[in-house]
Short mmCIF file of C-alpha atoms in Angstrom, two decimals:
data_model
loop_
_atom_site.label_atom_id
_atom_site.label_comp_id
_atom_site.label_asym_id
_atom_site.label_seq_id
_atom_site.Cartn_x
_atom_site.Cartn_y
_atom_site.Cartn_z
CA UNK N 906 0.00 0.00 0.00
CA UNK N 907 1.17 3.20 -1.08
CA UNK N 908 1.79 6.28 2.00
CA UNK N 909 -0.64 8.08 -0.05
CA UNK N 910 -3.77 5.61 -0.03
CA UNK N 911 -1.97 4.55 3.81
CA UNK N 912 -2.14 8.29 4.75
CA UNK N 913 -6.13 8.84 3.10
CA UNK N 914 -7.37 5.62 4.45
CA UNK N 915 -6.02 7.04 8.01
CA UNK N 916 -7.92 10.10 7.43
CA UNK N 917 -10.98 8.64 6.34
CA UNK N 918 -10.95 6.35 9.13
CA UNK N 919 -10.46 9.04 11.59
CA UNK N 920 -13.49 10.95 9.99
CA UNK N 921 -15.79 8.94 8.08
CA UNK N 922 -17.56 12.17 6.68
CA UNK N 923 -14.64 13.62 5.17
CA UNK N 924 -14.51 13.52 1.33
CA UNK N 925 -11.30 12.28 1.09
CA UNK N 926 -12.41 9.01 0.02
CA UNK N 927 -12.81 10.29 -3.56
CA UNK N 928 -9.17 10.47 -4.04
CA UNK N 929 -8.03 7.61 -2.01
CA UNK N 930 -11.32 5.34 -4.41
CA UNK N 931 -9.58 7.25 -7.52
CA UNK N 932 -6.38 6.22 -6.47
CA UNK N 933 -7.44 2.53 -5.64
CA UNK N 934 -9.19 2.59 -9.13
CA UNK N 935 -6.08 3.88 -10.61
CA UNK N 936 -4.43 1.02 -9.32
CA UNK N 937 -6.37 -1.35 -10.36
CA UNK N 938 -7.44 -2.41 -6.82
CA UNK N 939 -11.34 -2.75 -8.17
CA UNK N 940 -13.10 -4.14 -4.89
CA UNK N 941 -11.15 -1.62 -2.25
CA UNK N 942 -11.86 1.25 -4.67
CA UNK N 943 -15.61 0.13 -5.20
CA UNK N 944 -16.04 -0.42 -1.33
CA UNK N 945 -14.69 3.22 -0.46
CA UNK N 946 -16.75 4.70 -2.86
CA UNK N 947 -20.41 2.77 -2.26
CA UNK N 948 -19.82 4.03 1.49
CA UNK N 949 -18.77 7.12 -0.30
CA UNK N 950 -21.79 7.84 -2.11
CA UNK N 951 -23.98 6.64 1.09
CA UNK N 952 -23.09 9.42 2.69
CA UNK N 953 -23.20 11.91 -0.53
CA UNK N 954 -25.78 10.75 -1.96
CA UNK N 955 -26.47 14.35 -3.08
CA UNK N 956 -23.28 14.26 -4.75
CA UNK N 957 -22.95 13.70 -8.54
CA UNK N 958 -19.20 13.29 -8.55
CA UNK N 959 -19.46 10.71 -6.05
CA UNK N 960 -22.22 8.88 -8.32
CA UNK N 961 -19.56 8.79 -11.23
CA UNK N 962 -17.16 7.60 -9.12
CA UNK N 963 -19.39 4.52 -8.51
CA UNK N 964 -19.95 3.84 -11.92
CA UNK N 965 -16.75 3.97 -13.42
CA UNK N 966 -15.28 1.84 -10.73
CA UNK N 967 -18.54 -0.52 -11.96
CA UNK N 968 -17.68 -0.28 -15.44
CA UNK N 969 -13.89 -1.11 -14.29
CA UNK N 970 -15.22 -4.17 -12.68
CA UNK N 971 -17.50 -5.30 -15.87
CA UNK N 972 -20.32 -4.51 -14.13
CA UNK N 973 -22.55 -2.36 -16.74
CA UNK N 974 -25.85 -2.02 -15.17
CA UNK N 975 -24.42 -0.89 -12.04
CA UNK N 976 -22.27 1.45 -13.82
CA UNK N 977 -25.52 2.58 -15.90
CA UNK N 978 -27.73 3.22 -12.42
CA UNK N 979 -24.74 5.36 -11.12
CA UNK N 980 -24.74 7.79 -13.91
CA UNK N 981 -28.00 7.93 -14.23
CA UNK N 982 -28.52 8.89 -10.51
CA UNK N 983 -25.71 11.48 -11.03
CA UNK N 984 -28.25 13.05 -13.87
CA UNK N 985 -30.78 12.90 -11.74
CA UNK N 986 -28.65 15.31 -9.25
CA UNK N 987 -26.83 17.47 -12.19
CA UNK N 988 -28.81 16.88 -15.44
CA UNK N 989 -26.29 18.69 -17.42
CA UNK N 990 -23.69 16.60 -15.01
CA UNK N 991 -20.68 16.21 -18.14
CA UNK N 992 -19.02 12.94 -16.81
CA UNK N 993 -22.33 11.06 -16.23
CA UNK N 994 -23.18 12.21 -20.01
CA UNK N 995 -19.54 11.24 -21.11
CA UNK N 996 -19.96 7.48 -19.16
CA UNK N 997 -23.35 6.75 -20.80
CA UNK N 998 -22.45 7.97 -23.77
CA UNK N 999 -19.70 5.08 -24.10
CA UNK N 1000 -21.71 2.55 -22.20
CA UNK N 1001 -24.90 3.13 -24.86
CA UNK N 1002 -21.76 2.99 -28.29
CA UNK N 1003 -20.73 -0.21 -26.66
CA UNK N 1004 -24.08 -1.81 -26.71
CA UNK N 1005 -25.12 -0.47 -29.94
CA UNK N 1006 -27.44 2.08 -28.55
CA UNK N 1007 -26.88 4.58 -31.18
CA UNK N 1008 -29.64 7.09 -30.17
CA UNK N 1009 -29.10 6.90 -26.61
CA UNK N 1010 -25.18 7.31 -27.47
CA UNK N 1011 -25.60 10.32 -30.01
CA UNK N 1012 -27.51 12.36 -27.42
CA UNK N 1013 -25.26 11.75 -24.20
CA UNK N 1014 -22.14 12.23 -26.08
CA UNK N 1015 -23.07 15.29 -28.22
CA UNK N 1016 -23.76 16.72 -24.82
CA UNK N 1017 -20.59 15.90 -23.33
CA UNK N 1018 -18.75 17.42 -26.09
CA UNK N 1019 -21.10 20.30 -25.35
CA UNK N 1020 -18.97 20.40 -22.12
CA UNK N 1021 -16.20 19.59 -22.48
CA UNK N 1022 -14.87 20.97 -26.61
CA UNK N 1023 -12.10 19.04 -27.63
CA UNK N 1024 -11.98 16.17 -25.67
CA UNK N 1025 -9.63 13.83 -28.07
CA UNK N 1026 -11.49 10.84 -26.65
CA UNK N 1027 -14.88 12.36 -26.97
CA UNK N 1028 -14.21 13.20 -30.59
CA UNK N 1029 -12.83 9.63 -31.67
CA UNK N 1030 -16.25 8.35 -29.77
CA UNK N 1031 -18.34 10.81 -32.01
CA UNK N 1032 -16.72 9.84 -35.08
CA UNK N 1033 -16.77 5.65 -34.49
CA UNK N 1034 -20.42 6.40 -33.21
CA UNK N 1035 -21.53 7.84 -36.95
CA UNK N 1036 -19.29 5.28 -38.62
CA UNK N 1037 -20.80 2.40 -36.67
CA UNK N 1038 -24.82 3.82 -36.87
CA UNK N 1039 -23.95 4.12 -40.65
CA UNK N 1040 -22.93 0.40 -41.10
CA UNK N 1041 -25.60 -0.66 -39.03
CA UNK N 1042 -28.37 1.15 -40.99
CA UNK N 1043 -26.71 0.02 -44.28
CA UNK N 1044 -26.48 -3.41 -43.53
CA UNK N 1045 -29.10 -5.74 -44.81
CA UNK N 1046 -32.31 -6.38 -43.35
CA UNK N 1047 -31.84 -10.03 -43.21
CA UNK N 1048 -31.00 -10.08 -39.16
CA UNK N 1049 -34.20 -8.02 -38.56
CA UNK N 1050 -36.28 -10.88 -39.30
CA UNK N 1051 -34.48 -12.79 -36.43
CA UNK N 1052 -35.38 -10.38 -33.78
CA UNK N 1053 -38.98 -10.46 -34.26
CA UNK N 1054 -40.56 -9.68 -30.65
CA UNK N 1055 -40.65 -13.63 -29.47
CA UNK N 1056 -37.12 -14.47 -30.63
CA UNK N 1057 -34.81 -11.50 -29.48
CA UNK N 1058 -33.35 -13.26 -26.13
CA UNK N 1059 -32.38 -16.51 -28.29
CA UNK N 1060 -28.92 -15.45 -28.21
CA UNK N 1061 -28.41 -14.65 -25.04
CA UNK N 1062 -30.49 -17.71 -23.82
CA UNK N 1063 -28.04 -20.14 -26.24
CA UNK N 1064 -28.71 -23.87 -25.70
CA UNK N 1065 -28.70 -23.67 -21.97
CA UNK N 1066 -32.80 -24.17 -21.71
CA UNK N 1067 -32.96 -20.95 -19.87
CA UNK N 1068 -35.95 -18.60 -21.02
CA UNK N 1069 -36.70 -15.08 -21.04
CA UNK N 1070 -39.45 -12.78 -20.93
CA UNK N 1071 -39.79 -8.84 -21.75
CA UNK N 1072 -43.11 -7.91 -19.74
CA UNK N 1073 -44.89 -4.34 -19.37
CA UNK N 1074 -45.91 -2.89 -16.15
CA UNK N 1075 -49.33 -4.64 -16.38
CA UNK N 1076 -47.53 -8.04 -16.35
CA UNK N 1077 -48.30 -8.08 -20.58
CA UNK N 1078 -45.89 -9.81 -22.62
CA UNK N 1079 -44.06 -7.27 -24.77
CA UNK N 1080 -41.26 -10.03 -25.79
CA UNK N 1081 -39.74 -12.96 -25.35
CA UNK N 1082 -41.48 -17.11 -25.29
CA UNK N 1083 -41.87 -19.48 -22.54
CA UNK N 1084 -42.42 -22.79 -25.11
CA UNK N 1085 -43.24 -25.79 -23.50
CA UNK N 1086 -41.95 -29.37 -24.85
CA UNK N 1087 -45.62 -29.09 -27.06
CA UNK N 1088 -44.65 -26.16 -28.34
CA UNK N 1089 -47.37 -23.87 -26.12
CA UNK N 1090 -46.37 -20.30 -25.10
CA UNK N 1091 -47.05 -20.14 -21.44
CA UNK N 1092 -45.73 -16.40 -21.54
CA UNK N 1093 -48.51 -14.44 -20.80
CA UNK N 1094 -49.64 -17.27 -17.79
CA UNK N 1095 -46.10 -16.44 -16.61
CA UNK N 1096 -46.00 -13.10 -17.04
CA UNK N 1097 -49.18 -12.39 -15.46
CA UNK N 1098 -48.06 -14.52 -11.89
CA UNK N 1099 -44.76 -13.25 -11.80
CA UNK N 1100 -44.80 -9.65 -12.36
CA UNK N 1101 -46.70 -8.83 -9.54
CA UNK N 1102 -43.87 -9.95 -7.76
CA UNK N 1103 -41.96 -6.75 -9.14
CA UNK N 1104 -44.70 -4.67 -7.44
CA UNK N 1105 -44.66 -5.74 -4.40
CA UNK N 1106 -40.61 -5.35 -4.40
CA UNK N 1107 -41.44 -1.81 -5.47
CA UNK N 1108 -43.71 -1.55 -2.70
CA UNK N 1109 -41.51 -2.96 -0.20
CA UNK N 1110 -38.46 -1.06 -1.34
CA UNK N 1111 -40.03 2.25 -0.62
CA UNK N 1112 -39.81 1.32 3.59
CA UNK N 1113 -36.67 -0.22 3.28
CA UNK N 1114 -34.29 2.67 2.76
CA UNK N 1115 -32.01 0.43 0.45
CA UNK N 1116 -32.69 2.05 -2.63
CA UNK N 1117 -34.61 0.84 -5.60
CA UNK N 1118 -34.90 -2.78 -6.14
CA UNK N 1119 -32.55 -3.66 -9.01
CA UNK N 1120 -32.93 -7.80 -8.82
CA UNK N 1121 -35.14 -10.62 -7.61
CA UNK N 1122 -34.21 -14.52 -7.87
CA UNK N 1123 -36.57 -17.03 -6.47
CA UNK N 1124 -35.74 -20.50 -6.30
CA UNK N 1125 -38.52 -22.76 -6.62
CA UNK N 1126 -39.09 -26.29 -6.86
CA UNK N 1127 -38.98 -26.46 -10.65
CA UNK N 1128 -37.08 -23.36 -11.46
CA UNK N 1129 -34.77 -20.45 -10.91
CA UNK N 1130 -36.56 -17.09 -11.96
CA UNK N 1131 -34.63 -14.26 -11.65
CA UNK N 1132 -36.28 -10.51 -12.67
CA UNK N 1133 -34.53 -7.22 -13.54
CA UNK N 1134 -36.85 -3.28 -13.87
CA UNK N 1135 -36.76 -2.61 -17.19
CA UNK N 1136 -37.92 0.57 -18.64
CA UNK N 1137 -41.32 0.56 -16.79
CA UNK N 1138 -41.50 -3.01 -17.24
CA UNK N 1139 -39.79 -6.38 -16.24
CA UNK N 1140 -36.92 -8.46 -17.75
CA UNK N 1141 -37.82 -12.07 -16.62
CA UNK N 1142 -35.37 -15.03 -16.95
CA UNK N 1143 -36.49 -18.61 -16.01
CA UNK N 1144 -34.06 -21.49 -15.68
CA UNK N 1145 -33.96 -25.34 -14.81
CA UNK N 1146 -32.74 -25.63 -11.02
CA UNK N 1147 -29.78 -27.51 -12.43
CA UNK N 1148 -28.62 -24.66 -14.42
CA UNK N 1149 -26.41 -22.53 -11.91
CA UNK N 1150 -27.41 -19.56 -10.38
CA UNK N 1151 -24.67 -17.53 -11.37
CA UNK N 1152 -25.26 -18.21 -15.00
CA UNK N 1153 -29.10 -17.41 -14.88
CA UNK N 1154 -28.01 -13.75 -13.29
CA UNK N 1155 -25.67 -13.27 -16.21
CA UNK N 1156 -28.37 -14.57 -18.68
CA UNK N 1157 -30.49 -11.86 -17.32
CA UNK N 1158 -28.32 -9.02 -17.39
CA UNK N 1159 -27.33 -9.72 -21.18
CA UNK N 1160 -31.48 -10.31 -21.56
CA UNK N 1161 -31.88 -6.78 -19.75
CA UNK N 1162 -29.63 -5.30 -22.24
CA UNK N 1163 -31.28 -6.60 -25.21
CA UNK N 1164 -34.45 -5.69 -24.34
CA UNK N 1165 -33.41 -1.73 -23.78
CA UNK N 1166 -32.16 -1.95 -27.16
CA UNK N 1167 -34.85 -3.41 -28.84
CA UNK N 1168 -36.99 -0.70 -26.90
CA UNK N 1169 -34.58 1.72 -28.22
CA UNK N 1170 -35.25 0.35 -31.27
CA UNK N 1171 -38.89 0.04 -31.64
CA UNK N 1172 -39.29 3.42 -29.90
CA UNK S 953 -31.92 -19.67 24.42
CA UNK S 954 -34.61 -20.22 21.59
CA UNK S 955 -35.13 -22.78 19.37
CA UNK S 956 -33.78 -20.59 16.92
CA UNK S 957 -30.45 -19.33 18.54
CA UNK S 958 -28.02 -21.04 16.70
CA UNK S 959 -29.87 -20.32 12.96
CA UNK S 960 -29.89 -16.77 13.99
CA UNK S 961 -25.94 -17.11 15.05
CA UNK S 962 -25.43 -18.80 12.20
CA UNK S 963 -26.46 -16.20 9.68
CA UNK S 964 -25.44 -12.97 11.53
CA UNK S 965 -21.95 -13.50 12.28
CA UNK S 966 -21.07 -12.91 8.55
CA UNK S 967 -19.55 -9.96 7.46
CA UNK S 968 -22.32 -7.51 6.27
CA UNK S 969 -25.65 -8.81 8.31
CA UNK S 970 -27.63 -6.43 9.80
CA UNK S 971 -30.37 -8.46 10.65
CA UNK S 972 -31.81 -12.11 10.61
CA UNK S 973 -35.06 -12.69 11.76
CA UNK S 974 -37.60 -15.28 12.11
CA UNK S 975 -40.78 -14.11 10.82
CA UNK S 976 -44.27 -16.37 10.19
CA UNK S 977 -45.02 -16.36 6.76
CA UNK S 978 -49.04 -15.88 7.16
CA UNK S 979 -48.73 -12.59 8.51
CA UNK S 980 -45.36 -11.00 9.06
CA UNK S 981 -44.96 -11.65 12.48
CA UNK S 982 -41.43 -11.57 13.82
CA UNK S 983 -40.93 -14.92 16.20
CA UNK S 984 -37.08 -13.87 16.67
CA UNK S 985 -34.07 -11.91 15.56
CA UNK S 986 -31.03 -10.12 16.53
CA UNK S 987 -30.74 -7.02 14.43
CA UNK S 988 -28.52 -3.49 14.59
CA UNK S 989 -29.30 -0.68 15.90
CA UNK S 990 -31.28 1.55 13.60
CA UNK S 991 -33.01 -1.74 11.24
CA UNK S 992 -36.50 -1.33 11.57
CA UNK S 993 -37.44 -4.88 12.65
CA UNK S 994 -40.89 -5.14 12.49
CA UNK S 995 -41.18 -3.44 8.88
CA UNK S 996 -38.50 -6.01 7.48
CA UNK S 997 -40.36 -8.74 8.86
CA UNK S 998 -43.62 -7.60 7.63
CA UNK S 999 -42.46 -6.50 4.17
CA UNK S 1000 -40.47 -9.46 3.45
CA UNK S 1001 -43.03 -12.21 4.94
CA UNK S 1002 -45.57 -10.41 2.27
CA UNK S 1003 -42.99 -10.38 -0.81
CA UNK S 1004 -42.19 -14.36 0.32
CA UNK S 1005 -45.71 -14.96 0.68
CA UNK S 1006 -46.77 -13.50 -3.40
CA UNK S 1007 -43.47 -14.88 -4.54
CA UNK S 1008 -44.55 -18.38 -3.45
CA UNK S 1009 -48.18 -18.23 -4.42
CA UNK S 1010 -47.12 -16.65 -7.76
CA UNK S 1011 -44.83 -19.34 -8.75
CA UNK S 1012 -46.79 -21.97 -7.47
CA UNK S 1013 -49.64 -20.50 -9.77
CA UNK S 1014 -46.86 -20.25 -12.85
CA UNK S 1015 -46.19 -23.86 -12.28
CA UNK S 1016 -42.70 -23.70 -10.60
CA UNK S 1017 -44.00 -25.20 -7.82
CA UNK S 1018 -42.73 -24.07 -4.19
CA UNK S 1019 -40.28 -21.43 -3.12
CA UNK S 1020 -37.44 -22.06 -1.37
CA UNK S 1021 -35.23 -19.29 -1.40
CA UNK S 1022 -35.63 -15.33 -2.20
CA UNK S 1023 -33.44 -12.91 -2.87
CA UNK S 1024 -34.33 -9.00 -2.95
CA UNK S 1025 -31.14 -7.03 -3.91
CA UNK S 1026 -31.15 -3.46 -4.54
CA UNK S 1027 -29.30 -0.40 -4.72
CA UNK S 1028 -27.77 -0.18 -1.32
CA UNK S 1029 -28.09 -3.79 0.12
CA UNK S 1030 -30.22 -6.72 0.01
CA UNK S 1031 -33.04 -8.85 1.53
CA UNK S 1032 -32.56 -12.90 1.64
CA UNK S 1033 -35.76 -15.10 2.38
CA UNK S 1034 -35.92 -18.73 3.09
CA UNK S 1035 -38.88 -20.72 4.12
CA UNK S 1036 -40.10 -23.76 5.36
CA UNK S 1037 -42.84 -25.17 7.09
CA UNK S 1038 -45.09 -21.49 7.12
CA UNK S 1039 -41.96 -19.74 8.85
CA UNK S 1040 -39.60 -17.75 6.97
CA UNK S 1041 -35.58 -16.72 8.27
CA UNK S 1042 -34.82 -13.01 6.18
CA UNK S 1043 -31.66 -11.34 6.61
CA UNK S 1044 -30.85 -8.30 5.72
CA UNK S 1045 -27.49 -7.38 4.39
CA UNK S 1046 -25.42 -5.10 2.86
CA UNK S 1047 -24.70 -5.18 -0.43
CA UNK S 1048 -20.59 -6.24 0.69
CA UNK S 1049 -21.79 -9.27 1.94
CA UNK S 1050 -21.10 -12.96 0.51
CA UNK S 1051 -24.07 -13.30 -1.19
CA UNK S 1052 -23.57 -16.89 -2.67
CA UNK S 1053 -22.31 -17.85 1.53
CA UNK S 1054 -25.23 -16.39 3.15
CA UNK S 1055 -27.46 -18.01 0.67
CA UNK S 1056 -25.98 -21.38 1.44
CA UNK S 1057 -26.33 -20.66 5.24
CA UNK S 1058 -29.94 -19.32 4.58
CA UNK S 1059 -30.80 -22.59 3.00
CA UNK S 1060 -29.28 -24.83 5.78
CA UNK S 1061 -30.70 -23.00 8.62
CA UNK S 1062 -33.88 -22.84 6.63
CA UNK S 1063 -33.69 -26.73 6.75
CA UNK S 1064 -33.63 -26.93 10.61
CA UNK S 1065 -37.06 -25.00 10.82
#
């Protein structure tokens, strides 16, 4: 351990309110000491909530640590703070080019070069961004056809007999197929059980003081159903018990991301 | 000591607990617990017992058949559930804590009820 982070963690420790632990998390991120820097900063941002620094702090330490829709949530709360916040717009404007949300991209970058001119960076981003909407609206329509509304999880979901649902705030099927060995979609049965269970997280979440629910995985006798907020909706992945649990939560968060694009898309 | 001392030890001496409690599943009650100061017991208890309670009927009614385990995670921390027998053990952690080790203690305390 460097005296630096020795001499911050000291301070910190003697007063847990001081800001200090931006630094000594920027230094630990710097480092490439991902869990220290990500614990510092969560208690960080517990205490400054009100801070939008401290938000983007948390996310880029998430986005360090692969963690996306953490990283997401953390600039968006930093908007939510400082709308015109430059660093939350320059984060999501990355994390949207990365996953192909061109839109989303376009409009968080253009205002980060808004506020920050000249950003080398910002201005590669901006160019690839164009170059990489152009292909995409040039190339043929072929793959379209494959992401009709039932079928755009199948490639997250692969072979491993996991499957996922996109549902509306009503519990409504918006994408996604729960096909039985018969070949019946039980989606909308599923759906309509299961997405009340989102509610009453909501419910419960707003006497909890932990913040907004972000997932819930039930393990049942038959199944593993994990659920993600989506939009104003639900992203739903159901698995067989034998398939592990650490897979179904990463087959959600790649089913999560496909369905806010394909919302982007059909927006 | 209760009946359910040593599930309650059992959960709450890892890192990042801030509460386990033993709650009926009907209605919420809390039957025992150790929390810190500041958790609001009661409203855990209640809260969780209900979100237990519509997870279990809802998946039952989806044709998953019973719940065993639930797991409420969310910005700043989480809420584990596991049942058995009408009575349910929740903990509530922060988000630090070992989620895949409290989960397996959950489970085998949950098994003892």
């Amino acid at each position: 351990m460097s005296a630096d982070i020795r001499a911050m963690s000291e301070q910190l420790a003697a007063d847990p309110s001081s800001l200090i632990f931006l630094p000594l998390a920027e230094q630990l991120l710097g480092r490439g000491d991902l869990a220290h820097a990500s614990r510092v900063a969560r208690k960080g941002a517990e205490r400054h909530a009100h801070r939008a620094d401290v938000h983007d702090l948390v996310a880029r330490i998430a986005l360090a640590q692969g963690d996306e829709s953490t990283a997401e949530r953390a600039w968006r709360q930093s908007l939510s703070i400082a709308p015109e916040f430059g660093a939350a717009h320059r984060g999501l404007g990355f994390l949207c080019y990365r996953q192909g949300r061109w839109s989303e991209a376009e409009a968080h970058l253009g205002t980060a070069r808004s506020a920050t001119p000249g950003d080398p960076a910002l201005e590669a981003a901006w160019e690839a961004l164009h170059v990489a909407r152009a292909e995409a609206e040039a190339a043929p329509a072929a793959p379209a056809v494959a992401h009709t509304p039932g079928q755009i999880f199948d490639e997250a979901l692969g072979d491993s007999g996991q499957v996922a649902l996109l549902l509306d705030r009503d519990g409504l099927v918006v994408a996604g197929q729960y096909l039985t060995a018969e070949g019946e979609d039980l989606g909308a049965l599923i759906g309509a059980h299961l997405s009340g269970v989102g509610d009453e997280a909501t419910r419960a979440m707003r006497h909890f003081g932990l913040g907004a629910w972000t997932r819930i995985a039930l393990e049942t006798e038959a199944a593993t159903v994990v659920m993600a907020p989506t939009d104003d909706g639900v992203t739903l992945v159901a698995a067989p018990r034998e398939v592990p649990l650490g897979l179904v939560r990463r087959t959600l968060e790649q089913c999560a991301t496909v369905a806010r694009q394909w919302l982007g898309g059909a927006a | 000591m209760s009946a359910f001392a040593s599930a309650l030890a059992a959960v709450t001496r890892h890192r990042g607990v801030m509460a386990c409690l033993v709650v009926a599943e009907e209605d919420g009650i809390v039957i025992d617990g150790s929390a810190q100061v500041g958790v609001d017991t009661a409203a855990f208890a209640a809260l969780t017992a209900s979100l237990y309670r519509k997870a279990s009927r809802a998946s039952g009614s989806a044709g998953f058949g019973q719940t065993s385990f639930c797991e409420l995670e969310a910005e700043r921390g989480r809420v584990l559930a596991a049942g058995r027998n009408g009575i349910v053990l929740v903990a509530v952690a922060e988000s630090r804590a070992n989620l895949g080790l409290l989960r397996v203690e959950l489970l085998k305390a949950a098994g003892g009820l």
